[in-house]
Amino acid sequence: MATKIDSQTLTFPAIWRHRHLLDLERHSAAELMAILRTAQTLKELTNGCREKLSLLSGKTCANLFFENSTRTRNSFSLAAKRLGADTVEFSSAGSSVAKGETFVDTAKTIEAMGVDWVVTRHFTPGTPHLLARELGVSVLNAGDGPHEHPTQGLLDILTILQSRGREDWEDESLDPEQILAGKTVALVGDIAHSRTARSNLWGLRKLGAHVIICGPPTLVSPRWEELGFEVAHRLDDIVERCDVLNLLRIQFERQYTRPFPSVREYAALYAMNGDRMRRAKPEILIMAPGPINRGVEITPEVADGPHSVILEQVTNGIAVRMASLWLLAGASDAAISGAESPAASVGPDAEEKPNWV
Ligand code: CP
C-alpha cells in the first residue's frame, strides 16, 4: 500500500501487522525500524510536524488519561490532528469514574462513541493489554505504571538515530539488529519505577546498542545483569564511555520509601553537570524524557547546553505518534476488510497476551 503525498510516497511497510502498540519488548528490530522510518518520513512530509495531511481524516483518536501528562497527551492529540483525525480528550479527574464507573466500562463507553484508537495512560501495569482484549479498536499504551512507555522509547531512539545514528539509517536494506551497533547508551536514575527505561532498554538492545543501566542499588535490580545488560552504580564510572546519556527523573510518586538519604546526595552521584560534561566524549548526546527536575538528575547548564536534545525529543514525539496511529490504522483496516495488502493477515489476537516480566 503506497500513498502519494505531494512528490513523496509513503509506503505501508509489509513487516507491520499489529493492531495495537502495547510495549516494545515484544516487537522485532525490523518492526521497530518500520515505525521509526515511517516517523521520519511523516516528520519530513509535515515540515517538521507542523503542517497537516489528510491521511487519517474521518477517524477519531480518544486519549484516556488516568495520570497527568504534558508531553504524551498533547503530542498524541497533535499527531492525530496533523494527519486529519479528530480527537476525544478524557481525563479521569472530573469524569464519571468518581461515580464508580470502572476502567473497562469507561473505555467501552468512549469506544461506543465511534473512535478508532484508544490511547491510554494508567498507573496500573497491564491496563493497555486489558483494553486490547476488551475493545474492538486499536489500543496504544501511553504509559502503564512502571511497566512500559513504548512511544517514549521510540521517540528517544528516533532522536538518537537523527543525531548520532549512521548517515544511512533510513536505508531499508540495512540489518535492523545492527543499526545502533557501536553506540553505548546509558539510562541513568530511577530504573525501578521507570517505564521509559524499560521501553528504551528493550528497543535499544534490539537495534544493537550497548545499554548501561546506572543508578543507586536501591533503584537498579541486579536482575538486569542476568538479562545481559551492563549495570553501574556510579555515573563517574561510565560517563567517559557513553555516546548517549538518557537522564531519568526520580519518580517519588511511585515510591513507598525514599531509596537514598537525600536528593542532594543523589544529585552529587548521578546528576549530569558541567564537571562530568568535561569528562564526557566531545560529541555526547544528552537526553531526558521529561519532565526534568533541574538540579536533581541534570543541571541547567547541561539541560540548556549544546549537547542537549530534550526539546527535539518532544518534536519527535509527534512524529512517532503520527507513525503509530497511521500504522495501526492500516493494520486494522486490512484486518476488517481482509484486503490483499501487506497488513492483510493481521489477527485480532496476535499480540494481546501480556508479555512483561
Ligand atoms: N515523558 C513523558 O511521558 O512526559 P509526560 O508525563 O508529560 O507525558
Short mmCIF file of C-alpha atoms in Angstrom, two decimals, residues 50-276:
data_model
loop_
_atom_site.label_atom_id
_atom_site.label_comp_id
_atom_site.label_asym_id
_atom_site.label_seq_id
_atom_site.Cartn_x
_atom_site.Cartn_y
_atom_site.Cartn_z
CA ARG A 50 3.99 21.47 11.78
CA GLU A 51 1.76 21.03 8.73
CA LYS A 52 -1.36 18.96 8.18
CA LEU A 53 -2.03 15.96 5.96
CA SER A 54 -5.35 14.21 5.43
CA LEU A 55 -4.14 10.61 5.76
CA LEU A 56 -6.45 9.82 8.68
CA SER A 57 -9.39 12.11 8.00
CA GLY A 58 -12.70 10.65 9.16
CA LYS A 59 -11.05 8.78 12.03
CA THR A 60 -11.06 9.65 15.73
CA CYS A 61 -8.41 9.21 18.41
CA ALA A 62 -9.50 9.02 22.05
CA ASN A 63 -6.98 9.94 24.74
CA LEU A 64 -7.87 8.20 28.02
CA PHE A 65 -5.52 9.54 30.66
CA PHE A 66 -5.76 8.41 34.26
CA GLU A 67 -2.42 10.04 35.14
CA ASN A 68 -1.03 13.50 34.49
CA SER A 69 0.78 14.28 31.26
CA THR A 70 2.04 17.29 29.33
CA ARG A 71 4.15 15.83 26.51
CA THR A 72 2.50 12.50 25.70
CA ARG A 73 -1.10 13.61 25.79
CA ASN A 74 -0.63 16.79 23.79
CA SER A 75 1.60 15.17 21.21
CA PHE A 76 -0.81 12.25 20.64
CA SER A 77 -3.53 14.84 20.18
CA LEU A 78 -1.43 16.92 17.77
CA ALA A 79 -0.26 13.81 15.90
CA ALA A 80 -3.87 12.78 15.25
CA LYS A 81 -4.80 16.30 14.15
CA ARG A 82 -1.73 16.67 11.92
CA LEU A 83 -2.96 13.61 9.99
CA GLY A 84 -6.52 14.92 9.75
CA ALA A 85 -8.16 12.87 12.52
CA ASP A 86 -10.46 14.15 15.27
CA THR A 87 -9.69 13.69 18.97
CA VAL A 88 -11.64 12.99 22.15
CA GLU A 89 -9.93 14.03 25.38
CA PHE A 90 -10.79 12.11 28.55
CA SER A 91 -9.31 12.79 31.98
CA SER A 92 -10.27 10.71 34.98
CA ALA A 93 -10.45 13.92 37.03
CA GLY A 94 -13.93 15.37 36.53
CA SER A 95 -15.26 12.18 34.88
CA SER A 96 -17.86 9.59 35.95
CA VAL A 97 -15.02 7.45 37.34
CA ALA A 98 -15.74 9.41 40.55
CA LYS A 99 -19.26 7.88 40.49
CA GLY A 100 -17.85 4.34 40.47
CA GLU A 101 -17.56 3.57 36.74
CA THR A 102 -14.79 1.02 36.12
CA PHE A 103 -11.77 1.50 33.86
CA VAL A 104 -13.07 -1.01 31.28
CA ASP A 105 -16.63 0.39 31.33
CA THR A 106 -15.19 3.87 30.86
CA ALA A 107 -13.12 2.73 27.88
CA LYS A 108 -16.07 0.86 26.33
CA THR A 109 -18.22 3.97 26.74
CA ILE A 110 -15.69 6.06 24.84
CA GLU A 111 -15.34 3.30 22.22
CA ALA A 112 -19.13 3.34 21.69
CA MET A 113 -18.83 6.99 20.63
CA GLY A 114 -17.19 5.73 17.43
CA VAL A 115 -13.46 6.10 17.95
CA ASP A 116 -10.74 4.28 16.02
CA TRP A 117 -7.86 4.32 18.52
CA VAL A 118 -7.77 4.42 22.30
CA VAL A 119 -4.58 5.90 23.73
CA THR A 120 -4.36 5.08 27.41
CA ARG A 121 -2.19 6.08 30.36
CA HIS A 122 -2.83 4.42 33.70
CA PHE A 123 -0.92 3.86 36.93
CA THR A 124 -1.53 0.08 36.79
CA PRO A 125 0.81 -2.07 34.65
CA GLY A 126 -1.03 -4.12 32.04
CA THR A 127 -4.09 -1.89 31.64
CA PRO A 128 -3.49 -1.30 27.89
CA HIS A 129 -3.17 -5.07 27.41
CA LEU A 130 -6.51 -5.48 29.19
CA LEU A 131 -8.14 -2.93 26.86
CA ALA A 132 -6.64 -4.65 23.81
CA ARG A 133 -8.62 -7.74 24.83
CA GLU A 134 -11.80 -5.90 25.79
CA LEU A 135 -12.13 -3.37 22.96
CA GLY A 136 -12.54 -3.80 19.22
CA VAL A 137 -10.37 -0.82 18.32
CA SER A 138 -6.62 -0.23 18.33
CA VAL A 139 -5.04 0.45 21.71
CA LEU A 140 -1.84 2.43 22.27
CA ASN A 141 -0.01 2.39 25.57
CA ALA A 142 0.86 5.94 26.67
CA GLY A 143 2.44 4.64 29.90
CA ASP A 144 1.23 1.85 32.21
CA GLY A 145 2.64 2.42 35.67
CA PRO A 146 6.33 1.49 35.78
CA HIS A 147 5.97 -1.10 33.00
CA GLU A 148 6.44 0.49 29.54
CA HIS A 149 6.01 3.72 27.58
CA PRO A 150 6.58 2.48 24.00
CA THR A 151 6.17 5.76 22.12
CA GLN A 152 8.64 7.41 24.54
CA GLY A 153 11.16 4.66 23.82
CA LEU A 154 10.63 5.11 20.09
CA LEU A 155 10.95 8.89 20.15
CA ASP A 156 14.13 8.59 22.19
CA ILE A 157 15.59 6.13 19.68
CA LEU A 158 14.48 8.29 16.75
CA THR A 159 16.32 11.23 18.34
CA ILE A 160 19.47 9.12 18.73
CA LEU A 161 19.28 7.98 15.09
CA GLN A 162 18.81 11.53 13.82
CA SER A 163 21.60 12.98 15.97
CA ARG A 164 24.14 10.17 16.29
CA GLY A 165 22.93 7.36 14.03
CA ARG A 166 24.74 6.22 10.91
CA GLU A 167 24.03 8.54 7.99
CA ASP A 168 22.15 5.90 6.00
CA TRP A 169 19.96 4.65 8.90
CA GLU A 170 16.81 5.07 6.78
CA ASP A 171 18.08 2.54 4.22
CA GLU A 172 15.74 -0.45 4.46
CA SER A 173 18.39 -2.89 3.26
CA LEU A 174 20.44 -2.47 6.47
CA ASP A 175 20.35 -5.16 9.16
CA PRO A 176 17.90 -3.68 11.72
CA GLU A 177 19.65 -5.52 14.56
CA GLN A 178 22.88 -3.63 13.81
CA ILE A 179 21.52 -0.12 13.26
CA LEU A 180 22.92 1.14 16.58
CA ALA A 181 25.91 -1.20 16.77
CA GLY A 182 28.90 0.52 18.37
CA LYS A 183 26.79 3.01 20.33
CA THR A 184 26.82 2.99 24.12
CA VAL A 185 23.67 4.38 25.70
CA ALA A 186 23.27 4.78 29.47
CA LEU A 187 19.90 5.05 31.18
CA VAL A 188 20.59 6.84 34.45
CA GLY A 189 18.40 7.20 37.50
CA ASP A 190 15.24 5.62 38.86
CA ILE A 191 15.21 2.47 36.75
CA ALA A 192 12.98 0.60 39.21
CA HIS A 193 9.99 2.89 38.60
CA SER A 194 10.70 3.97 35.02
CA ARG A 195 8.52 2.82 32.15
CA THR A 196 10.71 4.97 29.89
CA ALA A 197 13.74 2.91 30.93
CA ARG A 198 12.02 -0.38 30.13
CA SER A 199 10.90 0.70 26.66
CA ASN A 200 14.32 2.20 25.93
CA LEU A 201 16.37 -0.74 27.06
CA TRP A 202 14.40 -3.32 25.07
CA GLY A 203 14.29 -1.13 21.97
CA LEU A 204 17.93 -0.08 22.11
CA ARG A 205 19.19 -3.63 22.61
CA LYS A 206 17.11 -4.97 19.72
CA LEU A 207 18.74 -2.37 17.45
CA GLY A 208 22.26 -3.36 18.52
CA ALA A 209 23.21 -0.66 21.05
CA HIS A 210 25.24 -1.44 24.17
CA VAL A 211 22.94 -0.44 27.06
CA ILE A 212 24.19 0.53 30.52
CA ILE A 213 21.69 0.76 33.37
CA CYS A 214 23.02 3.17 36.00
CA GLY A 215 21.60 4.20 39.36
CA PRO A 216 21.64 3.54 43.10
CA PRO A 217 21.48 -0.15 44.07
CA THR A 218 18.07 0.55 45.62
CA LEU A 219 16.75 1.59 42.19
CA VAL A 220 18.59 -0.85 39.90
CA SER A 221 17.88 -4.55 40.29
CA PRO A 222 20.85 -6.95 39.84
CA ARG A 223 18.44 -8.96 37.67
CA TRP A 224 19.21 -6.61 34.78
CA GLU A 225 22.70 -8.08 34.69
CA GLU A 226 21.22 -11.58 34.43
CA LEU A 227 19.28 -10.31 31.40
CA GLY A 228 22.54 -9.26 29.77
CA PHE A 229 22.60 -5.53 30.44
CA GLU A 230 25.61 -3.76 31.94
CA VAL A 231 24.79 -2.37 35.39
CA ALA A 232 26.67 0.52 37.02
CA HIS A 233 26.12 2.26 40.32
CA ARG A 234 28.29 5.34 39.77
CA LEU A 235 27.85 7.74 36.87
CA ASP A 236 31.53 8.66 37.24
CA ASP A 237 32.49 5.08 36.35
CA ILE A 238 30.79 5.17 32.94
CA VAL A 239 30.45 8.78 31.80
CA GLU A 240 33.59 8.74 29.67
CA ARG A 241 32.42 5.71 27.65
CA CYS A 242 28.91 6.88 26.77
CA ASP A 243 27.69 8.19 23.43
CA VAL A 244 24.26 8.98 24.86
CA LEU A 245 23.00 9.65 28.38
CA ASN A 246 19.26 9.45 29.00
CA LEU A 247 18.66 11.04 32.40
CA LEU A 248 15.56 9.78 34.15
CA ARG A 249 13.50 11.58 36.76
CA ILE A 250 13.26 10.19 40.29
CA GLN A 251 9.63 9.09 40.47
CA PHE A 252 8.85 9.93 44.07
CA GLU A 253 5.14 9.43 43.40
CA ARG A 254 5.72 5.68 42.81
CA GLN A 255 7.98 5.10 45.84
CA TYR A 256 6.83 3.91 49.25
CA THR A 257 10.13 4.69 50.96
CA ARG A 258 12.90 7.05 49.94
CA PRO A 259 15.61 5.00 48.16
CA PHE A 260 18.52 7.31 49.10
CA PRO A 261 19.28 9.56 52.06
CA SER A 262 18.70 12.91 50.34
CA VAL A 263 18.13 14.49 46.94
CA ARG A 264 21.39 16.38 47.46
CA GLU A 265 23.31 13.13 47.83
CA TYR A 266 21.59 11.66 44.77
CA ALA A 267 22.49 14.73 42.70
CA ALA A 268 26.12 14.54 43.83
CA LEU A 269 26.39 10.98 42.50
CA TYR A 270 24.09 10.95 39.46
CA ALA A 271 23.31 14.47 38.20
CA MET A 272 24.83 15.30 34.83
CA ASN A 273 26.65 18.56 35.46
CA GLY A 274 29.37 20.71 33.96
CA ASP A 275 32.22 18.78 35.61
CA ARG A 276 31.01 15.45 34.22
#
